[in-house]
PDB file of C-alpha atoms and ligand atoms in Angstrom:
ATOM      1  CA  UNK C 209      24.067 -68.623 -53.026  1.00 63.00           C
ATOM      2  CA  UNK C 210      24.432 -65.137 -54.232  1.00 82.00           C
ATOM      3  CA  UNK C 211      27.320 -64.401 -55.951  1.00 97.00           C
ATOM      4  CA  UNK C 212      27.874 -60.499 -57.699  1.00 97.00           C
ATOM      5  CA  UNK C 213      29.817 -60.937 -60.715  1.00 98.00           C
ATOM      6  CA  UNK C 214      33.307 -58.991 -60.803  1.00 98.00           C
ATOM      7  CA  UNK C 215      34.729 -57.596 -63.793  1.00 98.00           C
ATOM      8  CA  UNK C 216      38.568 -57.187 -63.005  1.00 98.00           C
ATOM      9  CA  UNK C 217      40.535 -55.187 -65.752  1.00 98.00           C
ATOM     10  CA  UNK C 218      44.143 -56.105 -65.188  1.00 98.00           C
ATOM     11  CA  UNK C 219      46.437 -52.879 -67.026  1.00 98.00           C
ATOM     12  CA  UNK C 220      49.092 -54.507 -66.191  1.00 98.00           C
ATOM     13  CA  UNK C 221      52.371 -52.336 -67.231  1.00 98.00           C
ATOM     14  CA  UNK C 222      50.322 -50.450 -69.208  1.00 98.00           C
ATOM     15  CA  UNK C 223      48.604 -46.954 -68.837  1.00 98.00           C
ATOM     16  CA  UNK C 224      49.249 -43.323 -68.779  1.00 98.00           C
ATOM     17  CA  UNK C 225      47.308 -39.779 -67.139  1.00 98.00           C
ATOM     18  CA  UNK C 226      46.181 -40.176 -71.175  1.00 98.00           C
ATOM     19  CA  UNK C 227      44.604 -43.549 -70.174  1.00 98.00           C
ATOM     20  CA  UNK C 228      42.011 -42.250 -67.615  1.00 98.00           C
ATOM     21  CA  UNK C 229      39.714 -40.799 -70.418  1.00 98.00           C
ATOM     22  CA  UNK C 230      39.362 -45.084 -70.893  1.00 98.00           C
ATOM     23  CA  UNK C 231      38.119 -44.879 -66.991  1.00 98.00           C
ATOM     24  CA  UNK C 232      35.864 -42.024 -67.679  1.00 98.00           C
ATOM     25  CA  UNK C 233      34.322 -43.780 -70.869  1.00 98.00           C
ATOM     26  CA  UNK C 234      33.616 -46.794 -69.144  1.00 98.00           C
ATOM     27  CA  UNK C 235      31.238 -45.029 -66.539  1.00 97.00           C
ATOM     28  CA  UNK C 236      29.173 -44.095 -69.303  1.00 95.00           C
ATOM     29  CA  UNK C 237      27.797 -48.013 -70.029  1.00 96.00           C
ATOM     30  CA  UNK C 238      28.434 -48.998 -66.549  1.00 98.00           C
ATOM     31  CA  UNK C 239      24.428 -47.461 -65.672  1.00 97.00           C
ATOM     32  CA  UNK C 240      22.081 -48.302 -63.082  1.00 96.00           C
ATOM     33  CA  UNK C 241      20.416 -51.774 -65.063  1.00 97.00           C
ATOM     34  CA  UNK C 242      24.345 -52.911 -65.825  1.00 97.00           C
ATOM     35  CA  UNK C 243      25.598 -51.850 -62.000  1.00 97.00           C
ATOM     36  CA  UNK C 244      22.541 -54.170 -60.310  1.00 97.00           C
ATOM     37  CA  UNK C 245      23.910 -57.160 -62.106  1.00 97.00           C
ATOM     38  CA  UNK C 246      27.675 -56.721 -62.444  1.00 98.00           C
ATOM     39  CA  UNK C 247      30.736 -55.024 -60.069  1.00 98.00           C
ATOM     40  CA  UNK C 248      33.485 -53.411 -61.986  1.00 98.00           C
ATOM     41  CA  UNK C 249      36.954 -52.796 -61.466  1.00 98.00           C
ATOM     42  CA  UNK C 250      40.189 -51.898 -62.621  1.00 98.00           C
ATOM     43  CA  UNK C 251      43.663 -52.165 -61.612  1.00 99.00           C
ATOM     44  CA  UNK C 252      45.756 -49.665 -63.348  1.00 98.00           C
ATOM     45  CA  UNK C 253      49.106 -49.083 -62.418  1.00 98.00           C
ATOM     46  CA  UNK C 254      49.494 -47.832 -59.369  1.00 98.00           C
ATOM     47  CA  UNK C 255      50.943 -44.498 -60.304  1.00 98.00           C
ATOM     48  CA  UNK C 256      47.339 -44.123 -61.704  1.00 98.00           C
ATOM     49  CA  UNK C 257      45.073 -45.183 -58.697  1.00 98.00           C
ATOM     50  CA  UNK C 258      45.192 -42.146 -56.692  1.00 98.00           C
ATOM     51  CA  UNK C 259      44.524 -40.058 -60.176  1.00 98.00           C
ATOM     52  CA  UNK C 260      41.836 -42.640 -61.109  1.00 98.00           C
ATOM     53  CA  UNK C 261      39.773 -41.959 -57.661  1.00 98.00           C
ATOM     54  CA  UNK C 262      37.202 -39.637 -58.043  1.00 98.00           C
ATOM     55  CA  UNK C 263      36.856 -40.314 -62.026  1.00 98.00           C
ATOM     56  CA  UNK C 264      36.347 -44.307 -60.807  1.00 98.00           C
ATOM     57  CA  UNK C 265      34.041 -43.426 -57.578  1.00 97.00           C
ATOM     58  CA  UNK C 266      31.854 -40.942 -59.579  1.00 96.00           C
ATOM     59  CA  UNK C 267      31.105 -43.954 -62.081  1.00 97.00           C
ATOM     60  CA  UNK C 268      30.524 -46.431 -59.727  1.00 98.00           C
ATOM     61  CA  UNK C 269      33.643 -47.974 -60.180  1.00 98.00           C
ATOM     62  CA  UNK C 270      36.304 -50.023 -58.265  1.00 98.00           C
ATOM     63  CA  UNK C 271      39.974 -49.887 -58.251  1.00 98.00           C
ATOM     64  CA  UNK C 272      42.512 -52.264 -57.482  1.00 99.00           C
ATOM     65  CA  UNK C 273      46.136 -52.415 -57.421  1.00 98.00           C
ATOM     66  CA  UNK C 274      48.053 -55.216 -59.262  1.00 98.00           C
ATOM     67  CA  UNK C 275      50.562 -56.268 -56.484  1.00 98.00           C
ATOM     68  CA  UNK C 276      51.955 -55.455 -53.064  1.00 98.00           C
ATOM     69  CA  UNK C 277      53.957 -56.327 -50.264  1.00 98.00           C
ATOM     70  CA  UNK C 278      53.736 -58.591 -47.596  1.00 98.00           C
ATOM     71  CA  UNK C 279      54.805 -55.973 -45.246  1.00 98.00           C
ATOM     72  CA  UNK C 280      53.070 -52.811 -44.176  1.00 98.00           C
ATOM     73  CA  UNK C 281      55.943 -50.489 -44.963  1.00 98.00           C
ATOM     74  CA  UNK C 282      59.714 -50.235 -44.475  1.00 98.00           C
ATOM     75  CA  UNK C 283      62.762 -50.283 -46.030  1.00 98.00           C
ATOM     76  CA  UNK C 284      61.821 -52.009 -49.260  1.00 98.00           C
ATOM     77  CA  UNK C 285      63.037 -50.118 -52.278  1.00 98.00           C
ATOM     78  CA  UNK C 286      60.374 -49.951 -55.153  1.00 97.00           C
ATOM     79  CA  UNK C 287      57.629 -51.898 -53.623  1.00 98.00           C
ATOM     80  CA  UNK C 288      54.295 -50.997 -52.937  1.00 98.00           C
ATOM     81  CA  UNK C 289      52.081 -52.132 -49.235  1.00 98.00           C
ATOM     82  CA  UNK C 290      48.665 -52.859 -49.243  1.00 98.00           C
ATOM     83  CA  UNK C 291      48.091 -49.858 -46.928  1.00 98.00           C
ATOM     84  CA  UNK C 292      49.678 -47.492 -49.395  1.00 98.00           C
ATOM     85  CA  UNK C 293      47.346 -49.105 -52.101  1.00 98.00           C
ATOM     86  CA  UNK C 294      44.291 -48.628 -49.651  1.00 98.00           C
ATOM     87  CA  UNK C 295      45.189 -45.061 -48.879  1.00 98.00           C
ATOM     88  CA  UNK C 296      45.220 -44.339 -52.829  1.00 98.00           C
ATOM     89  CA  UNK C 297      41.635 -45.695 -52.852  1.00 98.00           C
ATOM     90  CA  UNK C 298      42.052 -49.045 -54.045  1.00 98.00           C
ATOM     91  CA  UNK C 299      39.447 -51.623 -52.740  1.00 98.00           C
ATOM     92  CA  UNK C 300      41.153 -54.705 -54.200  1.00 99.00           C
ATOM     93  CA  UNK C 301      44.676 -56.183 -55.259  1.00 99.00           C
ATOM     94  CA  UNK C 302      45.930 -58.874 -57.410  1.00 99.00           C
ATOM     95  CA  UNK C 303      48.114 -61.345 -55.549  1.00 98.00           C
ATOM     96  CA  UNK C 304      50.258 -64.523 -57.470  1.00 98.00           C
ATOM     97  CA  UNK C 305      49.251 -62.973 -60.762  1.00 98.00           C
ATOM     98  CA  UNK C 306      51.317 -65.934 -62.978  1.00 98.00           C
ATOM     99  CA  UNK C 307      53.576 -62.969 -64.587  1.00 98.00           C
ATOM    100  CA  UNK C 308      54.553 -61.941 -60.974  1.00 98.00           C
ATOM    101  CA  UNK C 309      55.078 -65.604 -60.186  1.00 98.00           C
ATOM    102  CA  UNK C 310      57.164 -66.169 -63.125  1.00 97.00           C
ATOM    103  CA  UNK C 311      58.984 -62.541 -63.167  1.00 97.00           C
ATOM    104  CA  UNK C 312      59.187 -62.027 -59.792  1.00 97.00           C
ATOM    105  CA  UNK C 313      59.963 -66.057 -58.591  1.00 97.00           C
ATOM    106  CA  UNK C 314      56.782 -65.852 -56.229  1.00 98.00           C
ATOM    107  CA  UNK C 315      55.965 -68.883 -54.949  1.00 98.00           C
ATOM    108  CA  UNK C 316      52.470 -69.837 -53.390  1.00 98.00           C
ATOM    109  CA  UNK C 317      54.282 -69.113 -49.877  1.00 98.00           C
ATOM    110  CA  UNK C 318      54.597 -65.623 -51.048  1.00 98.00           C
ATOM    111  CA  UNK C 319      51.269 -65.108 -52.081  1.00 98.00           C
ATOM    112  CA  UNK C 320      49.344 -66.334 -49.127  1.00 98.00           C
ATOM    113  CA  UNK C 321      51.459 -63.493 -47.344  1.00 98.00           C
ATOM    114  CA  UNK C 322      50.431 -61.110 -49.754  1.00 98.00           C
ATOM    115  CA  UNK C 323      47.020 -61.956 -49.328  1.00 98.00           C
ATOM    116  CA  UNK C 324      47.290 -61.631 -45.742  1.00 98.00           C
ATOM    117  CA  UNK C 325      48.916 -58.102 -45.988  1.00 98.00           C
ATOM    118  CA  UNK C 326      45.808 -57.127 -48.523  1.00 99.00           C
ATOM    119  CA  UNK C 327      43.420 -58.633 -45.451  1.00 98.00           C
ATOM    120  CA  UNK C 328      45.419 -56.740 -42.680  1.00 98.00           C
ATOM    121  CA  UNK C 329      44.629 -53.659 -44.834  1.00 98.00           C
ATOM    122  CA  UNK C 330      41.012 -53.673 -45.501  1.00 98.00           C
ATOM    123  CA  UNK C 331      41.721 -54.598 -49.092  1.00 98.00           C
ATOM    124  CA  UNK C 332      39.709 -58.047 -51.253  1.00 98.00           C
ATOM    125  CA  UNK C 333      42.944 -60.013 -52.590  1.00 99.00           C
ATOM    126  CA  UNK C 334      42.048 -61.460 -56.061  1.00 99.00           C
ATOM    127  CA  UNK C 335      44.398 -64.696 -55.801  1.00 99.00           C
ATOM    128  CA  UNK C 336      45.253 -65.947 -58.941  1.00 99.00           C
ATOM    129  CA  UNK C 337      46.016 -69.633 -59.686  1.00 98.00           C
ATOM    130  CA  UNK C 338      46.615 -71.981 -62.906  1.00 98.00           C
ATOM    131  CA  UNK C 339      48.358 -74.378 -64.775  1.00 98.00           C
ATOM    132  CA  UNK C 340      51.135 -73.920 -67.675  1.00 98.00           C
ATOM    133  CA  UNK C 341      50.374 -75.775 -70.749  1.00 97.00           C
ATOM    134  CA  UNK C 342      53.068 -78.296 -70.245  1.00 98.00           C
ATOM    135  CA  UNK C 343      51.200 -78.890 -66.972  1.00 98.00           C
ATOM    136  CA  UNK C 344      47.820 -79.309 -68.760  1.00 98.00           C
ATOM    137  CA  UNK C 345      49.095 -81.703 -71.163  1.00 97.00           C
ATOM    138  CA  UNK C 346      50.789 -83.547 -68.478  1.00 98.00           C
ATOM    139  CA  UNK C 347      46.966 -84.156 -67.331  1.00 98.00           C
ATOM    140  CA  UNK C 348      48.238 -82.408 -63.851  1.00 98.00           C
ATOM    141  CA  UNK C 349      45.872 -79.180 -64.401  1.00 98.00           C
ATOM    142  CA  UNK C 350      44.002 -80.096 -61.501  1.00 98.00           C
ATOM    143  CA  UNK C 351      46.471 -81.275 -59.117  1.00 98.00           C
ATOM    144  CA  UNK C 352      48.540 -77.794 -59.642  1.00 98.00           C
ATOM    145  CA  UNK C 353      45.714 -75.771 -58.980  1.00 98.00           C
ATOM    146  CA  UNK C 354      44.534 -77.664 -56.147  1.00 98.00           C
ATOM    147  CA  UNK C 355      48.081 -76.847 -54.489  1.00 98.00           C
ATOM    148  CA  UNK C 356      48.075 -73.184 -55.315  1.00 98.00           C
ATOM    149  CA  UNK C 357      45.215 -72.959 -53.763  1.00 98.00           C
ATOM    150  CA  UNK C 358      45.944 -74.932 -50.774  1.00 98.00           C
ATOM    151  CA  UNK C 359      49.253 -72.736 -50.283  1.00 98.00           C
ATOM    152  CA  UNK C 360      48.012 -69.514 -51.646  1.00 98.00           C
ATOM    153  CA  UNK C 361      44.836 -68.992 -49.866  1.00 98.00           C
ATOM    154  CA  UNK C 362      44.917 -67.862 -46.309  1.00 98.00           C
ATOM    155  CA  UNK C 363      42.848 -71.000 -44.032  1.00 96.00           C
ATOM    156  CA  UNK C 364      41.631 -67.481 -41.990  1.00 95.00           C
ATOM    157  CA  UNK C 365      40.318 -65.699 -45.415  1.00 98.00           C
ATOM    158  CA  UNK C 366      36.636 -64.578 -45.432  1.00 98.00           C
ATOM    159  CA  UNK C 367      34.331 -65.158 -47.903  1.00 98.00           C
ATOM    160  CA  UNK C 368      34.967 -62.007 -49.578  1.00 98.00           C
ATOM    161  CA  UNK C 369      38.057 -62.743 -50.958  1.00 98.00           C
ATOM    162  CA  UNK C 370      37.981 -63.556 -55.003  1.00 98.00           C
ATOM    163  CA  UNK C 371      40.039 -66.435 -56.751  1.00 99.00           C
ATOM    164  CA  UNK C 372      40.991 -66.007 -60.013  1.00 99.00           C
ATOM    165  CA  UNK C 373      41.540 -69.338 -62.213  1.00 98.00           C
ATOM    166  CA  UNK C 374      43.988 -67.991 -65.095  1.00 98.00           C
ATOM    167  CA  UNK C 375      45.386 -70.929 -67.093  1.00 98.00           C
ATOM    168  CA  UNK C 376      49.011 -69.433 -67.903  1.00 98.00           C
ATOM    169  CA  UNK C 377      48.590 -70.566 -71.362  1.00 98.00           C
ATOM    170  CA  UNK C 378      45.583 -69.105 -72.037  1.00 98.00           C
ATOM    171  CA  UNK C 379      46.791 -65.373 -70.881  1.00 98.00           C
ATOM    172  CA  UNK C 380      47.737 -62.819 -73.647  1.00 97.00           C
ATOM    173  CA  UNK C 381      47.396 -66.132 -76.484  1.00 98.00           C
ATOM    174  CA  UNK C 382      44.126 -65.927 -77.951  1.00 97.00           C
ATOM    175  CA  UNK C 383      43.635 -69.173 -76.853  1.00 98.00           C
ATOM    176  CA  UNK C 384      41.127 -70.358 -74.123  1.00 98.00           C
ATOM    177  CA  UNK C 385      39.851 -73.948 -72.704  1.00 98.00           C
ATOM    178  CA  UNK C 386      36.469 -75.243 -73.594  1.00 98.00           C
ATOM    179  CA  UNK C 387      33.394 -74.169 -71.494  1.00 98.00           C
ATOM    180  CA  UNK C 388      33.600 -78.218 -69.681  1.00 98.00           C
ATOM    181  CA  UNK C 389      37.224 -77.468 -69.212  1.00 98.00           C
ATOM    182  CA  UNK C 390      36.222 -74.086 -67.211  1.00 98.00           C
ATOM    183  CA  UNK C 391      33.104 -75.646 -65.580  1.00 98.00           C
ATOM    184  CA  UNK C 392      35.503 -78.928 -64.468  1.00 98.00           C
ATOM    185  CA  UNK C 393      38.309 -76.451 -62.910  1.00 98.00           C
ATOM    186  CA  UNK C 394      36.256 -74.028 -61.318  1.00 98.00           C
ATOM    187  CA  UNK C 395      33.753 -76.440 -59.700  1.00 98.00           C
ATOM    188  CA  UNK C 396      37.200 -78.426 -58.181  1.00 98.00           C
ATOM    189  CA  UNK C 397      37.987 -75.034 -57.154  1.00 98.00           C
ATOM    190  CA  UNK C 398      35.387 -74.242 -55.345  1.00 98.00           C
ATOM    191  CA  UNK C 399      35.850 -77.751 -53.228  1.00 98.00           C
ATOM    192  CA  UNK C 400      39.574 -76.752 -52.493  1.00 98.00           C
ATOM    193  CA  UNK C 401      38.328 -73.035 -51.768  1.00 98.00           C
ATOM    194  CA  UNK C 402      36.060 -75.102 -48.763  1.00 98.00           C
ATOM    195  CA  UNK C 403      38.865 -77.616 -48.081  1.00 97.00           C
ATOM    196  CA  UNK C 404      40.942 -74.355 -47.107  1.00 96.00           C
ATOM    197  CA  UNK C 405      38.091 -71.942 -45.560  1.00 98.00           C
ATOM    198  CA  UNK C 406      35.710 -74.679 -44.447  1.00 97.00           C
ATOM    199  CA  UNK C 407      32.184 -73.714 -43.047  1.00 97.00           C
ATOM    200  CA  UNK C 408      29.943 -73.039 -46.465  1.00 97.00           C
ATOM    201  CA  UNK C 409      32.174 -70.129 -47.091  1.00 97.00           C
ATOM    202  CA  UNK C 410      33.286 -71.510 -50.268  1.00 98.00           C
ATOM    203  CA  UNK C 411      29.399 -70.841 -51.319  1.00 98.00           C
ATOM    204  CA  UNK C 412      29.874 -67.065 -51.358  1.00 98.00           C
ATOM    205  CA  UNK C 413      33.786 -66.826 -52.706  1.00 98.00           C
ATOM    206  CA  UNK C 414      33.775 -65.224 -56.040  1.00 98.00           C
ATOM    207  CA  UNK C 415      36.050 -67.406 -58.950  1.00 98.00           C
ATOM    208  CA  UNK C 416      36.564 -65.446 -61.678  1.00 98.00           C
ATOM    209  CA  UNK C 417      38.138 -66.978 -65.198  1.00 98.00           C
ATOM    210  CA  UNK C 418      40.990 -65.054 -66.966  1.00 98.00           C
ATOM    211  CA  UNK C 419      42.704 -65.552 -70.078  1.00 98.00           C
ATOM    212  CA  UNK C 420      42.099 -64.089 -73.426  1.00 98.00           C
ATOM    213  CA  UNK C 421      38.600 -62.828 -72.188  1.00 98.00           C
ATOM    214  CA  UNK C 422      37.246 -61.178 -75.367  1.00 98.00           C
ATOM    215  CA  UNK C 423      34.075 -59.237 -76.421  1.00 98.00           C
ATOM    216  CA  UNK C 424      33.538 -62.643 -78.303  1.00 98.00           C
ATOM    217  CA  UNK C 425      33.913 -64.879 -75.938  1.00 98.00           C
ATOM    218  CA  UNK C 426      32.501 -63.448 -72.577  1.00 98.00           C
ATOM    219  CA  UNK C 427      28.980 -64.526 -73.283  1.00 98.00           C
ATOM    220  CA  UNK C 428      29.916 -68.336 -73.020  1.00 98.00           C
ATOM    221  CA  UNK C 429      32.647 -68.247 -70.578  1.00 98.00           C
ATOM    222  CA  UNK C 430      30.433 -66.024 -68.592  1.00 98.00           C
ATOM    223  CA  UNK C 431      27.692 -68.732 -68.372  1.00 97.00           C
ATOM    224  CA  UNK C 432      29.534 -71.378 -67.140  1.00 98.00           C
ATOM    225  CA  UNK C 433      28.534 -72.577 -63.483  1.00 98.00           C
ATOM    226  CA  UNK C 434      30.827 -71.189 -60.534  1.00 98.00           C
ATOM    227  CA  UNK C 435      31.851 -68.275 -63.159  1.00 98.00           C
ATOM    228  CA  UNK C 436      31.621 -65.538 -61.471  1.00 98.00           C
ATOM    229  CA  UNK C 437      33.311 -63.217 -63.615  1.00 98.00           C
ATOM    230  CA  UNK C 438      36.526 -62.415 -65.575  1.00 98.00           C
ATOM    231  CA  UNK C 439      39.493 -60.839 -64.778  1.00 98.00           C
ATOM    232  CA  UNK C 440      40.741 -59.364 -68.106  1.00 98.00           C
ATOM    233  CA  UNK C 441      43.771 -58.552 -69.553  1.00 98.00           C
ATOM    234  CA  UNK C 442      44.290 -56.769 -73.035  1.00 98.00           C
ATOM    235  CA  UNK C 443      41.021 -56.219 -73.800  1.00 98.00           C
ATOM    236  CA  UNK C 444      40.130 -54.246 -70.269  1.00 98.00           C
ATOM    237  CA  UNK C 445      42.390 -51.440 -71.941  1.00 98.00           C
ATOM    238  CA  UNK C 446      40.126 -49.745 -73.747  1.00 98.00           C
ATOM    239  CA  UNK C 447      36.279 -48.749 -72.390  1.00 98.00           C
ATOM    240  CA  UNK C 448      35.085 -50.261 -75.369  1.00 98.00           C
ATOM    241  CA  UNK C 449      36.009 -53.654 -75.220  1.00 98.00           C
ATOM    242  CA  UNK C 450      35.943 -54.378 -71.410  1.00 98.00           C
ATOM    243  CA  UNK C 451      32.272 -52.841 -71.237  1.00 98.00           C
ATOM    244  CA  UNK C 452      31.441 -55.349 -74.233  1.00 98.00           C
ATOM    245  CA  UNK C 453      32.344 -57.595 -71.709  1.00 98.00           C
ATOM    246  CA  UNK C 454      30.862 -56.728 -68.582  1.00 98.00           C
ATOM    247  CA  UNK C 455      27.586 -56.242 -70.744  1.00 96.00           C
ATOM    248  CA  UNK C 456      27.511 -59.988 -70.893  1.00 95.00           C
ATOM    249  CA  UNK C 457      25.581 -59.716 -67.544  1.00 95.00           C
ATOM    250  CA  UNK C 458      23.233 -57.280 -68.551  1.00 89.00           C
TER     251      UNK C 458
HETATM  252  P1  PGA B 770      44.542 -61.444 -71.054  1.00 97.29           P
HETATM  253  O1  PGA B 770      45.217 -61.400 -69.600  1.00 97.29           O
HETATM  254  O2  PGA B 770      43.086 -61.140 -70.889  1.00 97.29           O
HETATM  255  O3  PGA B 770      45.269 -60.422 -71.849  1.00 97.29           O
HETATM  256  O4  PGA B 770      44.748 -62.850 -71.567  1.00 97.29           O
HETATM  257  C1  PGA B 770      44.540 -61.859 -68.482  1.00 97.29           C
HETATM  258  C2  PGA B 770      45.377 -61.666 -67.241  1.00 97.29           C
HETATM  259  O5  PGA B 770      46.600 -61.873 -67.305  1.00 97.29           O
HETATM  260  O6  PGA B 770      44.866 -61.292 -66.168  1.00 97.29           O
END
């Protein structure tokens, strides 16, 4: 078992041409000792990814989009394929991020398409799955995530694809579950991840944690078993903070 860590900075809606100089800042820690033990990416908006693409590559860093369509193009006003995300120079996307789900009404249906249409187009899907806090307190953490994965993962995925456990009310709170709580979700993960792919693959399938990821906190979260990596929110904006957190593998 050989897992790379990923750092995933999810933007979100947030980022302008001003935000790049964050990109270019981050290549600066991101050197040869921190690349060997850690892969980096971010997911900008996607009006940036195309403008991010040689300030990213020349670092040694990824980019992923933050959404897309199930289909490859067409007549769908607004939305964004997984080819058109490739041809910017993305390498990844976020699929069933729990804003989209919630925003957007995608359902685990929905995603598993998505994650298909990232597939189709030479893209890693990061799949995103987790429980709201009513759902935690109901004591049905578990349970929902073992469904979102069941219905959200493609049975046909590779091992390359990353799963990102996100509790819903740890994202953008401050707030984040204990180390057991992480080290009890992601190791049920990983049997659900071989329920769906079957054949060891599960071994090599990346499961990242995200919620309230901090400078502070990466260290621990970082260390618990079947953590392989983050995918951060607020504090990927700024070069300072997400390579605070990425040096947690150095
Ligand atoms: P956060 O967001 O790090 O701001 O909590 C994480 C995410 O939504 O991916």
């Amino acid at each position: 078992m050989n897992r790379c860590p990923l750092v995933a900075g999810n933007w979100k809606m947030n980022g302008l041409i001003v935000s790049l100089a964050e990109i270019a800042a981050m290549r600066t820690v991101y050197d040869v000792g921190l690349k060997a033990r850690v892969e980096l990416v971010v997911c900008p908006p996607a009006t940036l990814i195309g403008l991010a693409l040689d300030i990213a590559t020349q670092g040694g860093l990824g980019l992923g989009g933050q959404d897309c369509h199930a289909a490859a193009s067409g007549a769908h006003t607004g939305d964004i394929s997984a080819e058109m995300l490739k041809d910017a120079g993305a390498s990844y996307v976020i699929v069933g991020h729990s804003e989209r789900r919630t925003d957007h009404g995608e359902t685990s249906a929905i995603v598993r398409v998505k994650a298909k249409a990232a597939l189709r187009a030479g893209l890693t899907p990061i799949i995103c799955v987790g429980e709201t806090r009513a759902q935690r307190e109901a004591g049905e953490a578990l349970s929902v995530v073992g469904r979102q994965i069941e219905e959200s993962v493609p049975a046909e995925a590779p091992e390359t694809i990353v799963v990102a456990y996100e509790p819903v009310w740890a994202i953008g709170t401050g707030l984040t579950p204990t180390p057991e709580d992480v080290a009890q979700m992601h190791a049920f993960a990983r049997e659900r991840i071989e329920a769906q792919l079957g054949g060891g693959k599960s071994e090599s399938v990346r499961i990242l944690y995200g919620g309230s990821v901090k400078p502070g906190n990466a260290g621990e979260l970082m260390s618990v078993a079947n953590v392989d990596g983050a995918l951060v929110g607020g504090a990927s904006l700024t070069a300072k903070d997400v390579m605070a957190i990425a040096t947690a593998y150095r």
